[in-house]
Amino acid sequence: MDRRAFLRKNSTVLVAPATALAERPAATDPPSEDETVSRFANKALPTTARSMAGVAPYTGPWGREQAGHLLRRALFGPTRTEIAAAAGRTLTQVVNDLLTAPAAPAPPLNVSTTDTSVPVGQTWVTQAFDQNVEGVRRSSLRAWWLGQMLTQNLSLTEKMTLFWHNHFVIEFGDINDSRQGYQYAALLRQYALGNIRQLAKDITVNAAMLRYLNGNQSTASAPNENYGRELLELFTVGKGPLIGNGNYTTYTEADVQAAARVLTGWRDNSLAINSYFTASRHDTTAKVFSAAFGRATITNGGDQEYKTLVDLIFSQAETARFLVRKLYRWFVYYVIDATTEQNVIEPLAQLLIQNNYNVAPVLRTLLSSEHFFDAVNMGCLIKSPLDFTLTVGRQMQIAFPPASTVVAQYGMWDYLNGVTNLQQQVVGDPPNVAGWQAYYQTPQFHEMWINAVTLPRRNQFTDQMISTAGYSRNGVKINIDAIALVQSLPTDVAQDPNLLIAELARLLLPISLTATQLTFLNDVLLPGLPDFEWTEEWTDYLANPTNTAKKTAVNTKLQSLLRTMMGLAEYHLS
């Protein structure tokens, strides 16, 4: 594939007719690179300042609204219990928890009888490579990764692991070795809340990255420029203003070439599942960089030379700004106007530099800031397919198979990967080296998640989950138990239709509904009936839970209500 194709793609807004909606590949294959953009997506970014707030500590009200906003951005679908618990603590205490990394999870497991290298229920990550079972291992790896997000605790680790995956991109389908893919994922998780510069060094010689961007083929006589170019353009300092053919204020073509020569000599070892350095393949001449890097020279440093290169790049202040902008678009909003650049990006970039590129202080300041809690930044992001799908599972309290039934558990995780694939996002396979377009394609950005292909897929998923039939696999069914969800609410809330609707709206929707919308939802729950009808029906069911007719009566009404709420435009926001 041409990994640079995204730079040449026609940015004209495309429209895909609904009749062109075709079945997407299974989660074992990456989604098509042919992006579909809604006709209603941005055609230009706003020019006026959205917010004047900066990174001063937030001192305003702290309750369920603010806690919900924080956790929606920091987690995948915070539950009602998590939001309520956070609202009962201080902002500082919650952020402290979010910045605490949990222990590394156990590796993915074999769940296919096709892979005879290890028994079902044991890990395959150290076994010999076998092309015949690479497909089932890749499915296992993707399912395992999604499972970590679905079963996350109160930590930013999983959200940041996915952030780094979208930043230091590889594609599982391209590297074709799930063992290397697992090591890559473990590396991202290890540094999720840690030092970005060290992560950049380690990812540079990571076996999966060497294979993905052809660093394993780079020699003194034929240096490969792929990784050197992406290291500068996409992973660190980014493009500044264009000043010549291929030359930017932040780096030049000569810098790409010099970086490529620095990185020669590295290879990946499929047997040992690691990378190694071969001195005879390394360019030992001096590498001279442009004025953008102060005309620095890197002399022969053997297998340590790549570290000098990364240190040189991270000595540029623009590297910190580039990284902070990506964090901002991940956690806050896609528009970075001049005011936000001055009041938020620049101080956070300086904070990142002052902390030697440790990301935690920046995340702490951003997520505790006046800017983050400004009303304009609440409920303004469109959920990614992963966020949307995981939120349904977590907030609706869907009961997934336990670890004791590992085949069924991985099967359901794999199913969710198939669901996000249909929505144009699957973990492990961003469409190209730049990551998912929703995080960089101007002026549409995350509006690209909603189009003629993906919106019906989202609705189909929520409709299936709220149905009694749900989804079955390996003899196990998952669906939303509407009655159990309502029974988890306080008694006085569950039996009052208006309190019930309001409570569900607070959980499921980041934006307050209007009185007209609330009235409409009341009519969905009780079409043409007075409020007391719900109270009586709910009370009757609780008194006779085994009565099929009474159970069906309340369940049908709740399913209709939840289906309608999940169909609201607000439900797609975070």
Coordinates of C-alpha atoms in Angstrom, one line a residue:
M1 CA 0.0 0.0 0.0
D2 CA 1.0 3.6 -0.5
R3 CA 1.2 5.0 3.1
R4 CA 1.6 8.5 1.8
A5 CA -1.7 8.4 -0.2
F6 CA -3.5 10.4 2.5
L7 CA -1.4 13.5 1.7
R8 CA -2.6 13.4 -1.9
K9 CA -6.2 12.6 -1.3
N10 CA -8.8 14.9 -2.7
S11 CA -10.0 16.9 0.3
T12 CA -13.3 17.8 -1.5
V13 CA -16.3 16.7 0.5
L14 CA -17.5 13.4 -0.8
V15 CA -21.0 12.0 -0.6
A16 CA -21.7 8.3 -0.5
P17 CA -25.3 7.3 -1.5
A18 CA -27.0 5.0 0.9
T19 CA -27.5 2.5 -1.9
A20 CA -23.8 2.1 -2.0
L21 CA -23.7 0.8 1.5
A22 CA -21.9 -2.6 1.3
E23 CA -21.0 -5.1 4.0
R24 CA -17.6 -4.2 5.4
P25 CA -14.9 -6.8 6.0
A26 CA -14.7 -8.7 9.3
A27 CA -12.5 -7.4 12.1
T28 CA -9.7 -9.6 10.9
D29 CA -9.2 -7.1 8.0
P30 CA -8.7 -3.4 8.2
P31 CA -11.5 -1.1 6.9
S32 CA -11.3 0.3 3.4
E33 CA -9.2 3.4 3.0
D34 CA -12.0 5.0 0.9
E35 CA -13.3 7.4 3.5
T36 CA -16.9 8.7 3.2
V37 CA -17.5 12.3 4.3
S38 CA -21.0 13.6 5.1
R39 CA -22.3 16.4 3.0
F40 CA -23.0 18.2 6.3
A41 CA -19.5 18.1 7.6
N42 CA -17.5 21.3 8.0
K43 CA -16.3 23.1 4.9
A44 CA -14.4 25.7 6.9
L45 CA -13.3 26.1 10.5
P46 CA -14.7 28.9 12.6
T47 CA -12.5 32.0 12.9
T48 CA -13.7 33.5 16.1
A49 CA -12.4 32.5 19.5
R50 CA -14.4 29.7 21.1
S51 CA -13.2 30.2 24.6
M52 CA -11.1 32.8 26.4
A53 CA -10.3 30.4 29.3
G54 CA -6.8 29.2 29.8
V55 CA -5.1 26.5 31.9
A56 CA -5.6 28.1 35.3
P57 CA -7.1 25.6 37.8
Y58 CA -10.9 25.1 37.5
T59 CA -12.6 26.4 40.6
G60 CA -16.2 26.3 39.6
P61 CA -19.0 24.0 40.6
W62 CA -18.1 20.3 41.0
G63 CA -20.9 17.8 40.7
R64 CA -22.2 15.0 38.4
E65 CA -22.3 17.3 35.3
Q66 CA -18.6 18.1 35.7
A67 CA -17.5 14.6 36.8
G68 CA -19.4 13.2 33.8
H69 CA -17.7 15.5 31.4
L70 CA -14.2 14.6 32.8
L71 CA -14.9 10.8 32.8
R72 CA -16.5 10.8 29.3
R73 CA -13.2 12.2 27.9
A74 CA -10.9 10.2 30.1
L75 CA -12.6 6.8 29.9
F76 CA -14.6 4.8 27.4
G77 CA -18.2 5.1 28.6
P78 CA -18.1 5.9 32.3
T79 CA -20.9 4.1 34.3
R80 CA -23.4 5.8 36.5
T81 CA -21.6 4.4 39.5
E82 CA -18.3 5.8 38.4
I83 CA -19.7 9.2 37.7
A84 CA -21.5 9.4 41.0
A85 CA -18.4 8.3 42.9
A86 CA -16.3 10.9 41.1
A87 CA -18.8 13.6 41.9
G88 CA -18.5 12.7 45.6
R89 CA -14.8 13.3 45.6
T90 CA -12.7 16.4 44.7
L91 CA -11.5 17.1 41.2
T92 CA -7.9 16.7 42.4
Q93 CA -8.6 13.3 43.8
V94 CA -10.3 12.1 40.7
V95 CA -7.5 13.3 38.5
N96 CA -5.0 11.6 40.8
D97 CA -6.8 8.3 40.2
L98 CA -6.9 8.9 36.5
L99 CA -3.1 9.4 36.4
T100 CA -2.4 6.2 38.3
A101 CA -1.4 3.4 36.0
P102 CA -2.8 0.0 36.8
A103 CA -0.6 -3.2 36.6
A104 CA 0.1 -4.4 33.1
P105 CA -2.6 -6.9 31.9
A106 CA -1.9 -10.5 31.2
P107 CA -1.2 -11.2 27.5
P108 CA -3.8 -12.3 24.9
L109 CA -4.9 -15.9 24.9
N110 CA -5.5 -18.5 22.2
V111 CA -9.2 -19.1 21.7
S112 CA -9.0 -21.1 18.5
T113 CA -8.5 -24.8 18.1
T114 CA -6.8 -24.0 14.8
D115 CA -3.7 -22.8 16.7
T116 CA -2.3 -26.0 18.1
S117 CA 0.9 -24.4 19.3
V118 CA -0.7 -23.8 22.7
P119 CA -3.9 -25.0 24.4
V120 CA -7.0 -22.9 24.3
G121 CA -6.8 -20.4 27.2
Q122 CA -3.0 -20.0 27.1
T123 CA -1.0 -17.3 25.5
W124 CA 0.6 -17.5 22.1
V125 CA 2.7 -14.4 22.2
T126 CA 6.1 -16.3 22.6
Q127 CA 5.3 -19.1 20.2
A128 CA 7.0 -19.4 16.8
F129 CA 5.5 -17.5 13.9
D130 CA 3.1 -19.6 11.8
Q131 CA 1.4 -18.0 8.8
N132 CA -1.4 -20.6 9.1
V133 CA -2.5 -19.3 12.4
E134 CA -1.6 -15.7 12.0
G135 CA -5.2 -14.8 11.3
V136 CA -6.6 -16.3 14.5
R137 CA -3.8 -14.8 16.6
R138 CA -4.5 -11.3 15.1
S139 CA -8.2 -11.7 16.0
S140 CA -7.1 -12.7 19.5
L141 CA -4.9 -9.7 19.8
R142 CA -7.5 -7.2 18.6
A143 CA -10.2 -8.8 20.9
W144 CA -7.8 -8.7 23.9
W145 CA -7.0 -5.0 23.2
L146 CA -10.7 -4.1 23.0
G147 CA -11.3 -6.2 26.2
Q148 CA -8.8 -4.0 28.0
M149 CA -10.8 -0.9 27.0
L150 CA -14.1 -2.5 27.9
T151 CA -12.9 -3.6 31.4
Q152 CA -10.8 -0.5 32.2
N153 CA -10.6 0.8 35.7
L154 CA -10.6 4.5 36.7
S155 CA -7.4 5.4 34.8
L156 CA -6.4 7.3 31.7
T157 CA -4.2 4.4 30.6
E158 CA -6.5 2.8 28.1
K159 CA -7.5 6.1 26.5
M160 CA -3.9 7.2 26.3
T161 CA -2.8 3.8 24.9
L162 CA -5.2 4.3 22.1
F163 CA -3.9 7.8 21.7
W164 CA -0.4 6.6 21.2
H165 CA -1.6 4.0 18.8
N166 CA -3.1 6.7 16.7
H167 CA 0.1 8.7 17.0
F168 CA 2.9 6.1 16.6
V169 CA 0.9 4.2 14.1
I170 CA 1.5 0.7 12.8
E171 CA -1.0 -1.6 11.1
F172 CA -1.4 -5.2 12.3
G173 CA -2.4 -6.3 8.8
D174 CA 0.8 -4.9 7.3
I175 CA 3.4 -6.2 9.8
N176 CA 1.7 -9.7 9.6
D177 CA 3.1 -10.9 13.0
S178 CA 0.8 -10.6 15.9
R179 CA 3.6 -11.3 18.4
Q180 CA 5.3 -8.1 17.3
G181 CA 1.9 -6.4 17.4
Y182 CA 1.5 -7.5 21.0
Q183 CA 4.9 -6.1 22.0
Y184 CA 4.0 -2.8 20.3
A185 CA 0.7 -2.6 22.2
A186 CA 2.5 -3.4 25.5
L187 CA 5.1 -0.7 24.8
L188 CA 2.3 1.9 24.2
R189 CA 0.6 0.9 27.4
Q190 CA 3.9 0.9 29.4
Y191 CA 4.4 4.6 28.4
A192 CA 0.8 5.6 28.2
L193 CA 1.2 8.1 31.1
G194 CA 5.0 8.3 31.0
N195 CA 7.8 9.9 29.1
I196 CA 7.1 10.7 25.5
R197 CA 10.8 11.1 24.5
Q198 CA 11.6 7.7 25.9
L199 CA 8.6 6.2 24.1
A200 CA 9.8 7.8 20.9
K201 CA 13.2 6.2 21.4
D202 CA 11.8 2.8 22.1
I203 CA 9.2 2.9 19.3
T204 CA 12.0 3.8 16.8
V205 CA 13.7 0.4 17.3
N206 CA 10.5 -1.5 18.1
A207 CA 10.3 -4.6 15.8
A208 CA 6.8 -3.9 14.6
M209 CA 7.7 -0.3 13.7
L210 CA 10.9 -1.4 12.0
R211 CA 8.8 -3.8 9.8
Y212 CA 5.9 -1.4 9.3
L213 CA 8.0 1.6 8.0
N214 CA 10.8 -0.5 6.4
G215 CA 13.5 0.4 8.9
N216 CA 14.5 -3.2 8.8
Q217 CA 15.6 -2.8 5.2
S218 CA 17.6 0.4 5.7
T219 CA 21.4 0.1 5.1
A220 CA 24.3 2.5 4.6
S221 CA 24.2 1.9 0.9
A222 CA 20.4 2.2 0.6
P223 CA 19.0 4.2 3.5
N224 CA 15.2 4.0 3.7
E225 CA 13.6 7.4 4.4
N226 CA 10.1 6.1 5.5
Y227 CA 10.6 6.2 9.2
G228 CA 12.9 9.3 9.2
R229 CA 10.2 11.2 7.4
E230 CA 7.3 10.1 9.6
L231 CA 9.4 10.6 12.7
L232 CA 9.7 14.3 11.8
E233 CA 6.4 14.9 10.1
L234 CA 3.9 12.9 12.1
F235 CA 5.5 11.7 15.3
T236 CA 7.4 14.7 16.7
V237 CA 8.1 18.1 15.3
G238 CA 5.5 18.2 12.6
K239 CA 5.3 20.4 9.5
G240 CA 5.9 24.1 9.9
P241 CA 5.1 26.6 7.1
L242 CA 6.4 25.5 3.7
I243 CA 9.5 27.4 2.7
G244 CA 10.6 25.4 -0.4
N245 CA 10.0 22.1 -2.2
G246 CA 9.7 19.6 0.5
N247 CA 11.2 22.0 3.1
Y248 CA 9.4 23.4 6.1
T249 CA 10.5 25.7 8.9
T250 CA 10.6 22.7 11.2
Y251 CA 12.6 20.4 9.0
T252 CA 13.9 20.0 5.4
E253 CA 14.3 17.1 3.0
A254 CA 18.0 17.1 3.9
D255 CA 17.0 16.5 7.5
V256 CA 14.8 13.5 6.4
Q257 CA 17.8 12.1 4.5
A258 CA 20.2 12.7 7.5
A259 CA 17.7 11.0 9.9
A260 CA 17.4 8.0 7.5
R261 CA 21.2 7.6 7.6
V262 CA 21.2 7.8 11.4
L263 CA 18.7 4.9 11.5
T264 CA 20.5 2.5 9.2
G265 CA 21.5 -0.9 10.6
W266 CA 18.4 -1.9 12.5
R267 CA 16.6 -5.1 11.8
D268 CA 13.8 -7.2 13.3
N269 CA 14.3 -10.8 14.4
S270 CA 11.3 -13.0 13.9
L271 CA 12.7 -15.9 15.9
A272 CA 13.6 -13.8 19.0
I273 CA 10.7 -11.4 18.4
N274 CA 12.9 -8.4 18.9
S275 CA 15.1 -5.9 17.1
Y276 CA 18.9 -5.9 16.8
F277 CA 21.6 -3.7 15.3
T278 CA 24.1 -4.8 12.6
A279 CA 27.1 -2.4 12.6
S280 CA 28.1 -3.4 9.0
R281 CA 24.8 -2.1 7.7
H282 CA 25.1 1.3 9.5
D283 CA 26.2 4.5 7.9
T284 CA 29.2 5.7 10.0
T285 CA 29.6 9.1 8.3
A286 CA 28.7 12.3 10.0
K287 CA 25.0 13.4 9.5
V288 CA 24.6 17.2 9.2
F289 CA 21.2 18.7 9.8
S290 CA 19.7 22.0 8.6
A291 CA 19.4 25.3 10.2
A292 CA 16.0 24.2 11.6
F293 CA 18.2 22.0 14.0
G294 CA 20.9 24.6 14.4
R295 CA 23.0 22.8 11.8
A296 CA 23.7 20.1 14.4
T297 CA 26.0 17.2 13.4
I298 CA 25.5 13.6 14.6
T299 CA 28.7 11.6 14.4
N300 CA 28.9 7.8 14.4
G301 CA 27.4 6.4 17.6
G302 CA 26.6 2.9 16.5
D303 CA 23.5 1.4 18.1
Q304 CA 23.1 4.5 20.3
E305 CA 22.9 7.0 17.4
Y306 CA 19.1 6.9 17.1
K307 CA 18.8 8.2 20.7
T308 CA 20.9 11.2 19.8
L309 CA 18.6 11.9 16.9
V310 CA 15.5 11.7 19.1
D311 CA 17.1 14.0 21.7
L312 CA 17.9 16.5 18.9
I313 CA 14.3 16.5 17.7
F314 CA 12.9 16.8 21.2
S315 CA 15.2 19.8 21.9
Q316 CA 13.0 21.7 19.5
A317 CA 10.2 23.7 21.2
E318 CA 7.9 23.0 18.2
T319 CA 8.0 19.3 19.1
A320 CA 6.2 20.1 22.4
R321 CA 3.7 22.3 20.6
F322 CA 2.9 19.6 18.0
L323 CA 2.4 16.9 20.7
V324 CA 0.2 19.2 22.9
R325 CA -2.0 20.1 19.9
K326 CA -2.6 16.4 19.3
L327 CA -3.5 15.8 23.0
Y328 CA -5.8 18.8 22.9
R329 CA -7.7 17.4 19.9
W330 CA -8.0 14.0 21.6
F331 CA -9.4 15.3 24.9
V332 CA -11.0 18.7 24.2
Y333 CA -11.9 19.8 20.7
Y334 CA -10.6 19.9 17.1
V335 CA -10.6 23.7 16.7
I336 CA -7.4 25.3 17.9
D337 CA -7.8 29.0 17.2
A338 CA -5.3 31.8 17.9
T339 CA -6.7 32.4 21.4
T340 CA -6.5 28.7 22.3
E341 CA -3.0 28.5 20.9
Q342 CA -1.9 31.4 23.1
N343 CA -3.9 30.5 26.3
V344 CA -3.7 26.7 26.2
I345 CA -1.3 25.2 23.7
E346 CA 1.8 27.4 24.5
P347 CA 1.7 27.1 28.3
L348 CA 1.1 23.4 28.1
A349 CA 4.0 23.0 25.6
Q350 CA 6.3 24.9 28.0
L351 CA 5.0 22.7 30.8
L352 CA 5.9 19.6 28.8
I353 CA 9.4 20.9 28.2
Q354 CA 9.9 21.8 31.8
N355 CA 8.9 18.3 32.8
N356 CA 11.3 16.6 30.4
Y357 CA 8.5 15.4 28.2
N358 CA 6.7 13.5 30.9
V359 CA 3.1 13.6 29.8
A360 CA 1.3 13.3 33.2
P361 CA 1.8 16.9 34.3
V362 CA 0.4 18.2 31.1
L363 CA -2.7 15.9 31.3
R364 CA -3.2 16.9 34.9
T365 CA -3.1 20.6 34.1
L366 CA -5.3 20.3 31.0
L367 CA -8.0 18.1 32.6
S368 CA -8.1 20.3 35.7
S369 CA -8.2 23.6 33.8
E370 CA -10.8 26.3 33.4
H371 CA -10.6 25.7 29.6
F372 CA -11.5 22.0 29.9
F373 CA -14.6 22.8 31.9
D374 CA -15.7 25.8 29.8
A375 CA -19.3 25.1 28.8
V376 CA -18.3 25.3 25.1
N377 CA -16.0 22.3 25.5
M378 CA -18.6 20.1 27.2
G379 CA -20.5 17.7 25.0
C380 CA -18.9 18.9 21.8
L381 CA -16.9 15.9 20.6
I382 CA -18.4 13.2 18.4
K383 CA -17.7 9.8 19.8
S384 CA -15.3 7.7 17.8
P385 CA -16.7 4.2 16.8
L386 CA -14.7 2.6 19.6
D387 CA -15.9 5.2 22.2
F388 CA -19.5 4.8 20.9
T389 CA -19.6 1.0 21.0
L390 CA -17.8 0.6 24.3
T391 CA -20.0 3.3 25.9
V392 CA -23.1 1.2 24.9
G393 CA -21.6 -1.8 26.6
R394 CA -20.4 -0.1 29.7
Q395 CA -23.2 2.4 30.5
M396 CA -26.0 0.0 29.6
Q397 CA -24.5 -2.6 31.9
I398 CA -24.4 -5.3 29.3
A399 CA -23.2 -8.6 30.9
F400 CA -20.3 -9.9 28.9
P401 CA -19.0 -13.5 29.4
P402 CA -16.5 -13.8 32.3
A403 CA -12.8 -14.8 32.0
S404 CA -13.8 -18.4 33.1
T405 CA -15.4 -18.8 29.6
V406 CA -12.5 -17.4 27.6
V407 CA -13.7 -18.5 24.2
A408 CA -17.1 -16.9 24.7
Q409 CA -15.4 -13.8 26.3
Y410 CA -13.0 -13.3 23.4
G411 CA -15.8 -14.1 20.9
M412 CA -17.9 -11.1 22.2
W413 CA -14.9 -8.8 22.2
D414 CA -14.2 -9.9 18.6
Y415 CA -17.8 -9.1 17.8
L416 CA -17.4 -5.6 19.1
N417 CA -14.3 -5.2 16.9
G418 CA -16.5 -6.2 14.0
V419 CA -19.0 -3.5 15.0
T420 CA -16.4 -0.8 15.1
N421 CA -14.9 -1.9 11.9
L422 CA -18.3 -1.4 10.2
Q423 CA -18.2 2.1 11.6
Q424 CA -14.8 2.7 10.0
Q425 CA -12.5 2.2 13.0
V426 CA -10.9 -1.0 14.2
V427 CA -8.2 -1.2 16.8
G428 CA -4.8 -2.3 15.4
D429 CA -5.4 -1.0 11.9
P430 CA -5.7 2.8 11.4
P431 CA -6.1 3.5 7.7
N432 CA -2.6 4.8 7.2
V433 CA 0.5 6.0 9.0
A434 CA -1.2 9.3 9.9
G435 CA -3.8 7.5 11.9
W436 CA -7.6 8.0 11.8
Q437 CA -8.5 11.0 9.7
A438 CA -10.9 12.3 12.3
Y439 CA -7.9 13.5 14.3
Y440 CA -6.1 15.4 11.5
Q441 CA -8.3 15.9 8.5
T442 CA -9.2 19.6 8.4
P443 CA -11.8 21.1 8.3
Q444 CA -14.0 18.0 9.1
F445 CA -12.0 16.3 11.9
H446 CA -14.2 14.1 14.1
E447 CA -17.3 15.0 12.0
M448 CA -16.0 12.4 9.7
W449 CA -17.2 9.7 12.1
I450 CA -20.8 10.4 11.1
N451 CA -21.7 9.7 7.5
A452 CA -24.1 7.8 5.2
V453 CA -22.2 4.6 6.0
T454 CA -21.5 4.8 9.7
L455 CA -24.7 6.4 11.1
P456 CA -26.9 3.5 10.0
R457 CA -24.3 1.1 11.4
R458 CA -24.4 2.8 14.8
N459 CA -28.2 2.7 14.9
Q460 CA -28.2 -1.0 13.8
F461 CA -25.9 -1.8 16.7
T462 CA -27.9 0.0 19.4
D463 CA -31.2 -1.4 18.0
Q464 CA -29.8 -4.9 18.2
M465 CA -28.5 -4.5 21.7
I466 CA -31.8 -3.1 23.0
S467 CA -33.8 -5.9 21.4
T468 CA -34.6 -9.0 23.4
A469 CA -32.8 -11.2 20.8
G470 CA -29.5 -9.2 21.2
Y471 CA -26.5 -11.0 19.7
S472 CA -25.6 -14.6 20.3
R473 CA -22.2 -16.4 19.8
N474 CA -20.7 -19.5 21.3
G475 CA -23.9 -20.3 23.1
V476 CA -23.9 -16.9 24.9
K477 CA -26.2 -13.9 24.3
I478 CA -25.5 -10.2 25.1
N479 CA -28.0 -7.5 25.1
I480 CA -29.2 -4.6 27.2
D481 CA -31.3 -5.7 30.1
A482 CA -33.5 -2.6 30.4
I483 CA -35.3 -3.8 33.5
A484 CA -32.0 -4.5 35.3
L485 CA -30.7 -1.2 34.3
V486 CA -33.7 0.6 35.8
Q487 CA -33.6 -1.5 38.9
S488 CA -30.1 -0.3 39.6
L489 CA -31.5 3.2 40.0
P490 CA -32.9 4.6 43.3
T491 CA -36.5 3.3 43.9
D492 CA -38.1 6.7 43.8
V493 CA -36.4 7.5 40.5
A494 CA -37.3 4.1 38.9
Q495 CA -41.0 4.5 39.6
D496 CA -41.4 8.1 38.5
P497 CA -41.4 8.4 34.7
N498 CA -40.1 11.9 34.7
L499 CA -37.4 11.3 37.2
L500 CA -36.5 8.1 35.4
I501 CA -36.1 9.9 32.0
A502 CA -34.1 12.7 33.6
E503 CA -31.7 10.2 35.3
L504 CA -31.1 8.2 32.1
A505 CA -30.6 11.4 30.2
R506 CA -27.9 12.6 32.7
L507 CA -26.1 9.3 32.2
L508 CA -26.4 8.8 28.5
L509 CA -26.3 12.4 27.1
P510 CA -23.6 15.0 27.7
I511 CA -26.0 17.9 26.8
S512 CA -29.1 18.8 28.8
L513 CA -32.3 18.1 26.9
T514 CA -35.0 20.7 26.4
A515 CA -38.4 20.6 28.0
T516 CA -39.9 19.7 24.6
Q517 CA -37.5 16.7 24.3
L518 CA -38.2 15.5 27.8
T519 CA -41.9 15.7 27.0
F520 CA -41.4 13.7 23.8
L521 CA -39.5 11.0 25.7
N522 CA -42.3 10.8 28.3
D523 CA -44.7 10.2 25.4
V524 CA -42.4 7.4 24.1
L525 CA -42.4 5.7 27.5
L526 CA -46.2 6.3 28.0
P527 CA -47.8 6.9 24.7
G528 CA -51.0 8.8 25.4
L529 CA -51.0 7.7 29.1
P530 CA -50.8 9.7 32.3
D531 CA -47.7 9.5 34.4
F532 CA -49.2 7.3 37.2
E533 CA -49.6 4.5 34.7
W534 CA -45.9 3.9 34.8
T535 CA -45.7 4.0 38.5
E536 CA -48.5 1.4 38.8
E537 CA -47.0 -0.8 36.1
W538 CA -43.5 -0.7 37.6
T539 CA -44.8 -1.3 41.1
D540 CA -46.9 -4.3 39.9
Y541 CA -43.9 -5.8 38.1
L542 CA -41.7 -5.5 41.2
A543 CA -44.5 -7.2 43.2
N544 CA -44.8 -10.0 40.6
P545 CA -41.4 -10.3 38.8
T546 CA -42.1 -13.8 37.5
N547 CA -45.4 -12.7 35.9
T548 CA -44.6 -12.7 32.1
A549 CA -47.3 -10.2 31.1
K550 CA -46.3 -7.6 33.7
K551 CA -42.6 -8.1 32.9
T552 CA -43.3 -7.7 29.2
A553 CA -45.3 -4.6 29.7
V554 CA -42.6 -2.6 31.5
N555 CA -39.8 -4.1 29.4
T556 CA -41.4 -3.1 26.1
K557 CA -41.8 0.4 27.3
L558 CA -38.2 0.7 28.6
Q559 CA -36.8 -0.8 25.4
S560 CA -38.7 1.8 23.4
L561 CA -37.5 4.6 25.6
L562 CA -33.8 3.5 25.5
R563 CA -34.0 2.9 21.7
T564 CA -35.3 6.4 21.2
M565 CA -32.7 8.0 23.5
M566 CA -29.8 6.1 21.8
G567 CA -31.2 7.4 18.5
L568 CA -30.9 11.1 19.6
A569 CA -28.2 13.2 18.0
E570 CA -26.9 14.0 21.5
Y571 CA -26.2 10.3 22.2
H572 CA -23.3 10.5 19.6
L573 CA -21.6 13.3 21.6
S574 CA -19.1 13.2 24.4

